[in-house]
Each structure stands twice: as C-alpha cells, then as structure tokens.
Amino acid sequence: MAKRILIVDDSATMRQMVSFTLTQAGFDVVEGVDGVDGLARAGQHTIHLVLTDLNMPRMSGIELIQSLRATPAYRYTPILMLTTESQTSKKLEGKAAGATGWIVKPFHPQKLLETIAKVLP
Amino acid sequence: MSVNLLPQGDSTLALAGRVAEQLPLLPILRRHLEEMATYVEKHVAEVCRDFGEIAHLATMNVDAGEAAVEGSGNEQREVEKLIATAETMLERIGDRNQRSTRLAADVLSRLENTRKEIDHLKVVMAEVGQIALGTRLLGVNSRIEAAHIGEHGRAFATVADEMAQLSGQTQRVAGRIERIVLDVSGEVDSITEEMASVSGEMIDSDGIEMVLAGMREAHRDMESSLRLSSQRGRQLVARIHSAVIGLQFQDRLTQRMQHVCSALEGMEQALSTGGAAFNGGRLLDCYSMPEERAVHHARGSLAPEPVPTGAGEAELF
C-alpha cells in the first residue's frame, strides 16, 4: 500500500507542485489549505508524513505541528517544514514545536524525495 | 530606515496637503496588488494542473509503450520459436527435395536406359522377323525341292511344312512381342515426361526462408520503434516535471506582493493617523528567501548575516 503524505500550504500552486512530485513518486497525497484544514485532514486519514508551510492564515505551521504532536497518533509521525524561511530563529522555533526537518523553498523534487525517504518509516 | 520626503524649498503644509491627496490611492494600489497576486496564483495553479494532467497522460502512454515492448518481447520469442520450427521443417523439406531430385534423376536415367533397351529389343525383334521370314522362305524352298525329288522327298516335305509352321508361329509371336514392346515404349515415354515435370515442381524453400527473415526483421523494427517511443515519452514526462517545478516563482511573487501590501498598509496608517513613522527596513526584513536577503545585504541596506541555507536545501533535526 502506498504511503500517504499530508501537504499543508495556503498556496494552491505549491500544493499542486508538491502533490505532482509526490504522486509521480508513487505516494498518496492529502491536501490542506492551512493549519486548521491540515489538522482536520490528519484526523480523517492515516497520515505517514506531514509536509507543512510555515506562514499560513488561521493556523501557522508551528501551531499545526504543536497540535499534531499533542495528538497521540501523530506524536512520532515525521513532520517536515517546507518554507521560504531560512532564518535560524525560525528553524529553532520549528524544532522546538516538534518538526523533524526543514526544507527551503523553492524545492528540488529529487532533494524533497530524498529527504522524505530518510525520515519515512 | 527612515525616509526623507521633504523636497527642497517646499513648505511642510503644502507637502502635507499633497500627501493627503495621495493617501486614498494607497488602498487602491494595495487592492490592485492583492488582486494581481490572486489572479497570478489562480492562473499558475491552472497551468500547473494542466501540466499535471499532461504528465499523467504521458506517463500512461509510457506505461502502455513499455507494456507493449514487454509484450512485444514475448511475441518476439514466440515468433523466433515459430521461425525456428519453420526453418527446421524447411531443412527437412530441402533434404527431401534433394533426395527426390536425385531419385527423379535416377529414375529418368533408368527410364532412358530402358528406352535404349526397348530400341535394342525392336532391332532384335526386327531380326527375329527377318529370321522368321528367312525360315519361311527356307520352308517354301524345301517343299519345292522335296516335290522335285518325288517319293523320296516326302519326309523332307514334312520337315519343310514344319519349318513353314514354325516360321508362322515365330512371326505371330514376334508380332505380339512387337505390340507389347510398343505399349511398354509408350508407357516409358509417358512416365519419363511426368517425372521430368514433377522434378521441375520441387518446393522453393529459399523463397520461404527469405520471407521468414523479412518477418523477423520487421518484428525487430517494430520493437525498436516502441522502445524509442517509450524513451521519448519518459523524456517528455521529465520535461513537464521540470516545467511544473519552475512555476514555483509564483509562490515567491505572491509572497512579495503580500509583503508590499502590508508595507502599503503600514505606510497608509503612518501617514493618515500620525502613528509610528513608516520604516522601510521592515519591508526588507520580510524578504525571507535566502537569495532575496543576500541581494539586500549585498546592497548594504542591512547588516551582514550568516549565509542562509540555499533554496532546496534540507536539514533534519
């Protein structure tokens, strides 16, 4: 069975591009338009990995990670941040919230898949 | 960064009036930018979706091509088997052809010999006829001579009669043999003709072999074309993938437009309510992408900072 990845980003194009890369690589993809939607999707599906943006309306990526980590089912699920932010302070904030890793946009498909392969159980 | 908006020789009041005139334009500009960002995002998303569908179709095409190549490989093996079987059969047919040709030549040669023997027999039969005729003449002459010598020649006349009868019998037998020889000769001629005809109708195995080789080559060409088509399909999918990823510029564009909109909003508030002075540095701080920050640091507007992680780089905690 294909692994399912949740993509959370307020940019429709980014969601489509990431989704395109992942489906081409054989993953199942679920999309969320912001943190609130992403959290709801995570409750509806069994998610094996989460890819989230940082700055989003309603609920940011950091808040989403905190909420997911507070949920027993997602305590150990890999969560990668895919964001334009590359400042150390932001990274530390993500790490403290429980993120598994950090990928800087614009992403390279191969690099994204390699990083996912490293953390996917 | 503070901005000096006061031109030389102009009064502050006049300047404040002109700024107040321009203030209503700021929300309009902001709305235009927001609409532009939404418009660009919507259309890039559509292009992205179309590319995705094209890539999906191309991938299906590649899969179908590869399946056909795989199927073609199995068919190729089947065709090779069939051709090998056909070649073995052709070899056997060729051997039989050769044996039949040799046999036909041998039969024709024997028939020729038989014809010669028959011709010789005809000569012999002609000689037998001559002997029978000579014997008959001898019998007739003997009877004449026996009549000349009267009573003493009676026994000789009996012998002469026997000779005449023997001659007659010999001629009759010779006649029958001649008819049989003629019949046999006719049969030999007919068989010779038929054998010559049959030996000319042997199977053309070379022609069939050429057809089989052509079939094999055509099948290989077809398989090669399928492989090439599949390879080009994969290249197409890779190019589409690359093109889709290239559309990430939209995300950056939208983000920068949002930053400019926020800055315009701040500027409007600062100018209209007399709040905190507009700080351009705040806008520069919004450039979160590594390349953009590097550019602004290089321009000297901000203090140097450590080289940020490059685009696409990943870090695991």
XYZ file of C-alpha atoms in Angstrom:
438
model
C 0.000 0.000 0.000
C 1.298 3.472 -0.892
C 2.367 5.769 1.966
C 0.087 8.771 2.486
C 1.521 12.278 2.812
C -0.371 15.351 4.046
C 0.617 18.609 2.319
C -0.424 21.785 4.130
C 0.143 25.078 2.290
C -2.049 28.098 1.629
C -0.608 28.389 -1.869
C -2.638 26.265 -4.309
C 0.255 26.151 -6.772
C 2.717 24.919 -4.155
C 0.276 22.213 -3.083
C -0.127 21.141 -6.697
C 3.619 21.105 -7.397
C 4.432 19.110 -4.282
C 1.477 16.835 -4.938
C 2.643 16.350 -8.527
C 6.150 15.395 -7.381
C 4.870 13.006 -4.723
C 2.215 11.279 -6.813
C 4.757 10.784 -9.593
C 6.928 9.065 -6.986
C 4.063 6.765 -6.005
C 2.745 8.403 -2.814
C -0.873 9.025 -1.896
C -1.433 12.714 -1.200
C -3.920 14.575 1.031
C -4.003 18.389 0.907
C -4.821 21.018 3.497
C -5.171 24.742 2.709
C -3.962 25.944 6.126
C -3.185 24.678 9.637
C -6.829 24.257 10.650
C -7.691 22.331 7.482
C -4.470 20.290 7.762
C -5.332 19.265 11.320
C -8.828 18.212 10.220
C -7.388 16.158 7.337
C -4.962 14.471 9.696
C -7.953 13.399 11.793
C -9.752 11.975 8.752
C -6.876 9.947 7.250
C -3.975 7.827 8.354
C -1.032 10.050 7.502
C 2.515 8.701 7.311
C 4.276 12.049 6.835
C 3.315 15.742 7.013
C 4.779 18.493 4.833
C 3.747 21.937 6.013
C 4.366 25.559 5.160
C 5.208 27.984 7.953
C 3.211 31.178 7.324
C -0.446 30.402 6.757
C -3.750 32.101 7.686
C -5.873 30.853 10.609
C -3.195 28.464 11.917
C 0.539 28.647 11.219
C 2.794 25.677 10.507
C 4.311 25.913 14.010
C 0.852 25.769 15.630
C -0.099 22.839 13.389
C 2.990 20.912 14.475
C 2.248 21.613 18.132
C -1.347 20.418 17.695
C -0.285 17.275 15.852
C 2.358 16.423 18.453
C -0.318 16.751 21.109
C -2.309 14.061 19.308
C -1.116 10.532 20.268
C -1.499 9.225 16.692
C 0.943 11.869 15.403
C 3.430 12.007 18.264
C 6.130 10.252 16.226
C 4.974 10.937 12.659
C 7.673 12.716 10.605
C 6.788 16.381 10.009
C 8.836 18.389 7.533
C 8.559 22.154 7.148
C 8.625 23.355 3.545
C 9.021 27.109 3.672
C 10.785 30.129 2.250
C 12.020 30.952 5.747
C 15.631 30.018 6.328
C 16.389 32.057 9.444
C 17.924 30.155 12.311
C 15.423 31.535 14.845
C 12.513 30.191 12.794
C 14.186 26.828 12.466
C 14.704 26.608 16.216
C 11.053 27.502 16.704
C 10.059 24.676 14.342
C 12.388 22.239 16.046
C 11.010 23.162 19.469
C 7.462 22.617 18.190
C 8.413 19.081 17.131
C 9.345 19.350 13.439
C 11.502 16.538 12.078
C 13.254 18.646 9.474
C 13.316 21.759 7.346
C 13.288 22.169 3.565
C 13.791 25.583 1.982
C 11.626 26.690 -0.952
C 11.864 26.614 -3.896
C 12.308 22.885 -3.535
C 14.162 20.487 -5.834
C 11.947 17.442 -6.433
C 14.798 14.966 -6.082
C 16.024 16.547 -2.876
C 12.495 16.564 -1.469
C 12.053 12.856 -2.259
C 15.462 12.024 -0.785
C 14.642 13.867 2.440
C 11.252 12.146 2.664
C 12.893 8.759 2.105
C 15.262 9.456 5.030
C 12.501 10.127 7.568
C 9.608 7.986 6.309
C 9.167 4.855 8.439
C 15.406 53.003 7.625
C 13.795 56.470 7.755
C 12.667 58.218 4.573
C 13.214 61.956 3.929
C 10.128 63.026 1.966
C 10.687 66.811 2.224
C 11.795 68.359 -1.089
C 13.943 71.497 -1.036
C 12.072 74.826 -0.990
C 8.686 73.417 -0.226
C 6.633 74.203 2.840
C 5.644 71.408 5.192
C 1.991 72.413 4.952
C 1.958 72.248 1.166
C 3.684 68.893 1.276
C 1.232 67.568 3.876
C -1.628 68.646 1.589
C -0.141 66.791 -1.376
C 0.448 63.665 0.727
C -3.133 63.817 1.995
C -4.315 63.983 -1.654
C -2.357 60.845 -2.484
C -3.425 58.892 0.583
C -6.670 57.450 -0.923
C -4.533 55.937 -3.681
C -2.687 53.660 -1.255
C -5.600 51.258 -0.501
C -6.398 51.204 -4.224
C -2.806 50.247 -5.023
C -2.903 47.645 -2.300
C -6.142 46.178 -3.655
C -4.674 46.071 -7.162
C -1.655 44.221 -5.901
C -3.789 41.759 -3.959
C -5.980 41.149 -6.995
C -2.897 40.710 -9.144
C -1.458 38.167 -6.707
C -4.749 36.253 -6.651
C -5.004 36.400 -10.434
C -1.459 35.125 -10.957
C -1.927 32.364 -8.388
C -5.209 31.239 -9.950
C -3.747 31.021 -13.439
C -0.467 29.443 -12.428
C -2.491 26.871 -10.484
C -4.480 26.127 -13.643
C -1.309 25.807 -15.720
C 0.124 23.587 -13.019
C -2.991 21.394 -13.043
C -2.891 21.152 -16.851
C 0.768 20.202 -16.753
C -0.049 17.596 -14.157
C -2.729 16.082 -16.382
C -0.424 16.157 -19.411
C 2.296 14.448 -17.392
C -0.235 11.875 -16.169
C -1.326 11.131 -19.747
C 2.299 10.991 -20.900
C 3.104 8.588 -18.056
C 0.159 6.406 -19.056
C 1.464 6.499 -22.611
C 4.935 5.475 -21.442
C 3.439 2.663 -19.352
C 1.422 1.470 -22.339
C 4.518 1.686 -24.554
C 6.603 -0.260 -22.060
C 3.872 -2.870 -21.711
C 3.788 -3.138 -25.488
C 7.586 -3.522 -25.594
C 7.362 -6.183 -22.892
C 4.531 -7.885 -24.779
C 6.482 -7.488 -27.966
C 9.406 -9.230 -26.286
C 7.196 -12.234 -25.545
C 5.783 -12.140 -29.043
C 9.298 -11.850 -30.398
C 10.256 -15.021 -28.543
C 7.138 -16.764 -29.909
C 7.927 -15.578 -33.431
C 11.537 -16.765 -33.021
C 10.246 -20.179 -31.913
C 7.864 -20.386 -34.855
C 10.552 -19.302 -37.288
C 12.999 -21.845 -35.820
C 10.348 -24.573 -36.229
C 9.616 -23.424 -39.756
C 13.340 -23.427 -40.537
C 13.722 -26.990 -39.228
C 10.773 -28.053 -41.344
C 12.233 -26.223 -44.316
C 15.536 -28.004 -43.798
C 13.750 -31.347 -43.817
C 11.791 -30.350 -46.894
C 15.050 -29.272 -48.516
C 16.620 -32.666 -47.731
C 13.581 -34.405 -49.139
C 13.718 -32.170 -52.155
C 17.311 -33.116 -52.759
C 16.583 -36.815 -52.284
C 13.555 -36.586 -54.573
C 15.592 -34.729 -57.178
C 18.306 -37.346 -57.041
C 15.700 -40.130 -57.182
C 13.925 -38.460 -60.101
C 17.225 -38.091 -61.952
C 17.998 -41.745 -61.228
C 14.548 -42.847 -62.421
C 14.888 -40.697 -65.532
C 18.295 -42.211 -66.188
C 16.897 -45.721 -65.776
C 13.958 -44.887 -67.986
C 16.419 -43.679 -70.606
C 18.290 -46.957 -70.315
C 15.009 -48.850 -70.574
C 14.139 -46.854 -73.692
C 17.511 -47.798 -75.171
C 16.891 -51.454 -74.269
C 13.480 -51.242 -75.906
C 15.044 -49.734 -79.017
C 17.559 -52.552 -78.971
C 14.705 -55.027 -78.482
C 12.970 -53.500 -81.502
C 16.109 -54.133 -83.541
C 16.268 -57.690 -82.194
C 12.557 -58.173 -82.988
C 13.194 -56.920 -86.490
C 15.971 -59.501 -86.761
C 13.616 -62.174 -85.398
C 11.129 -61.132 -88.094
C 13.853 -61.422 -90.692
C 14.789 -64.872 -89.344
C 11.129 -65.954 -89.410
C 10.822 -64.681 -92.948
C 14.060 -66.467 -93.901
C 12.769 -69.676 -92.240
C 9.505 -69.381 -94.148
C 11.334 -68.911 -97.406
C 13.541 -71.838 -96.480
C 10.444 -73.966 -95.806
C 8.856 -72.965 -99.118
C 12.072 -73.707 -100.988
C 12.449 -77.033 -99.153
C 8.889 -78.020 -100.116
C 9.664 -77.187 -103.769
C 12.856 -79.217 -103.611
C 11.020 -82.086 -101.912
C 8.415 -82.084 -104.691
C 11.230 -82.289 -107.259
C 12.634 -85.449 -105.760
C 9.232 -87.173 -105.565
C 8.542 -90.056 -103.153
C 11.986 -89.757 -101.564
C 11.396 -86.229 -100.735
C 8.143 -86.855 -98.791
C 9.825 -86.881 -95.404
C 11.715 -83.781 -96.344
C 8.406 -82.167 -97.384
C 7.073 -82.908 -93.901
C 10.082 -81.145 -92.407
C 9.514 -78.264 -94.822
C 5.892 -77.982 -93.624
C 7.017 -77.976 -90.004
C 9.503 -75.249 -90.877
C 6.739 -73.192 -92.504
C 4.514 -73.640 -89.414
C 7.404 -72.747 -87.109
C 8.080 -69.663 -89.222
C 4.405 -68.666 -88.986
C 4.388 -69.166 -85.227
C 7.620 -67.206 -84.901
C 6.134 -64.324 -86.908
C 2.972 -64.304 -84.795
C 4.974 -64.345 -81.541
C 7.282 -61.664 -82.935
C 4.214 -59.578 -83.819
C 2.791 -59.926 -80.295
C 6.161 -59.083 -78.748
C 6.409 -56.027 -81.010
C 2.985 -54.778 -79.881
C 3.948 -55.337 -76.225
C 7.250 -53.528 -76.787
C 5.366 -50.637 -78.420
C 2.983 -50.453 -75.446
C 5.894 -50.554 -72.973
C 7.744 -47.924 -75.014
C 4.667 -45.649 -74.884
C 4.387 -46.102 -71.104
C 8.086 -45.357 -70.654
C 7.697 -42.149 -72.717
C 4.706 -41.086 -70.611
C 6.454 -41.849 -67.276
C 9.588 -40.010 -68.437
C 7.532 -36.956 -69.307
C 5.712 -36.972 -65.945
C 8.922 -37.447 -63.958
C 10.560 -34.537 -65.748
C 7.513 -32.398 -64.950
C 7.444 -33.384 -61.243
C 11.176 -32.750 -60.731
C 10.644 -29.194 -62.032
C 7.934 -28.547 -59.415
C 10.076 -29.043 -56.273
C 9.264 -26.618 -53.342
C 11.142 -23.278 -53.419
C 12.443 -23.402 -49.807
C 14.890 -20.488 -50.400
C 11.972 -18.148 -51.119
C 10.180 -19.179 -47.920
C 13.381 -18.648 -45.900
C 13.640 -15.092 -47.241
C 10.041 -14.387 -46.215
C 10.758 -15.680 -42.683
C 13.882 -13.487 -42.381
C 11.828 -10.479 -43.505
C 9.217 -11.227 -40.845
C 11.880 -11.430 -38.147
C 13.420 -8.106 -39.215
C 10.021 -6.362 -39.380
C 9.229 -7.556 -35.867
C 12.569 -6.271 -34.536
C 11.997 -2.899 -36.206
C 8.587 -2.660 -34.553
C 10.039 -3.445 -31.133
C 12.799 -0.873 -31.636
C 10.226 1.808 -32.573
C 8.198 1.031 -29.453
C 11.285 1.356 -27.247
C 12.184 4.698 -28.827
C 8.637 5.979 -28.372
C 8.657 4.929 -24.714
C 12.028 6.606 -24.143
C 10.775 9.861 -25.680
C 7.669 9.656 -23.505
C 9.832 9.414 -20.393
C 11.839 12.439 -21.553
C 8.579 14.319 -22.068
C 7.413 13.498 -18.538
C 10.758 14.691 -17.146
C 10.494 17.956 -19.091
C 6.928 18.526 -17.875
C 8.071 17.812 -14.331
C 10.851 20.352 -14.680
C 8.434 22.929 -16.144
C 5.954 22.445 -13.294
C 8.656 22.875 -10.671
C 9.768 26.033 -12.474
C 6.358 27.543 -11.682
C 7.363 27.927 -8.026
C 8.250 31.527 -8.903
C 4.547 32.254 -8.362
C 4.778 31.428 -4.662
C 7.652 33.882 -4.274
C 5.825 36.514 -6.333
C 2.677 36.218 -4.251
C 4.658 36.383 -1.047
C 6.497 39.527 -2.129
C 3.240 41.143 -3.250
C 1.762 40.374 0.175
C 4.780 41.997 1.821
C 4.381 45.094 -0.336
C 0.654 45.192 0.508
C 1.469 45.026 4.234
C 4.029 47.793 3.803
C 1.489 49.936 1.940
C -0.999 49.372 4.732
C 1.602 50.413 7.323
C 2.525 53.462 5.279
C -1.135 54.461 4.961
C -1.643 54.146 8.728
C 1.540 56.082 9.488
C 0.575 58.913 7.150
C -3.121 59.147 7.985
C -3.169 58.611 11.732
C 0.201 60.092 12.579
C 1.270 56.795 14.124
C 4.746 55.372 14.130
C 6.903 56.547 11.234
C 6.983 54.239 8.250
C 10.037 52.037 8.466
C 11.263 50.710 5.106
C 13.572 48.294 6.892
C 10.531 46.324 7.985
C 9.776 45.609 4.319
C 13.314 44.404 3.732
C 13.003 42.170 6.798
C 10.100 40.475 5.051
C 12.428 39.075 2.407
C 12.654 35.691 3.967
C 14.032 33.814 0.983
C 17.785 33.306 1.095
C 18.504 34.777 -2.341
C 16.440 37.915 -1.681
C 18.081 38.513 1.688
C 21.501 38.033 0.159
C 20.702 40.654 -2.501
C 19.554 43.225 0.080
C 22.516 42.592 2.338
C 24.839 42.993 -0.633
C 23.284 46.398 -1.317
C 24.406 47.470 2.107
C 20.965 48.285 3.427
C 21.226 45.666 6.165
C 23.979 44.382 8.380
C 25.722 41.240 7.137
C 24.330 37.988 8.459
C 25.447 34.353 8.154
C 24.958 32.840 4.723
C 21.457 31.361 4.805
C 20.555 27.885 3.776
C 20.142 27.751 -0.010
C 16.932 27.067 -1.849
C 16.002 23.418 -1.913
C 18.382 22.595 0.938
C 17.115 20.279 3.627
C 18.065 19.947 7.258
C 16.951 17.189 9.590
C 16.823 17.885 13.321
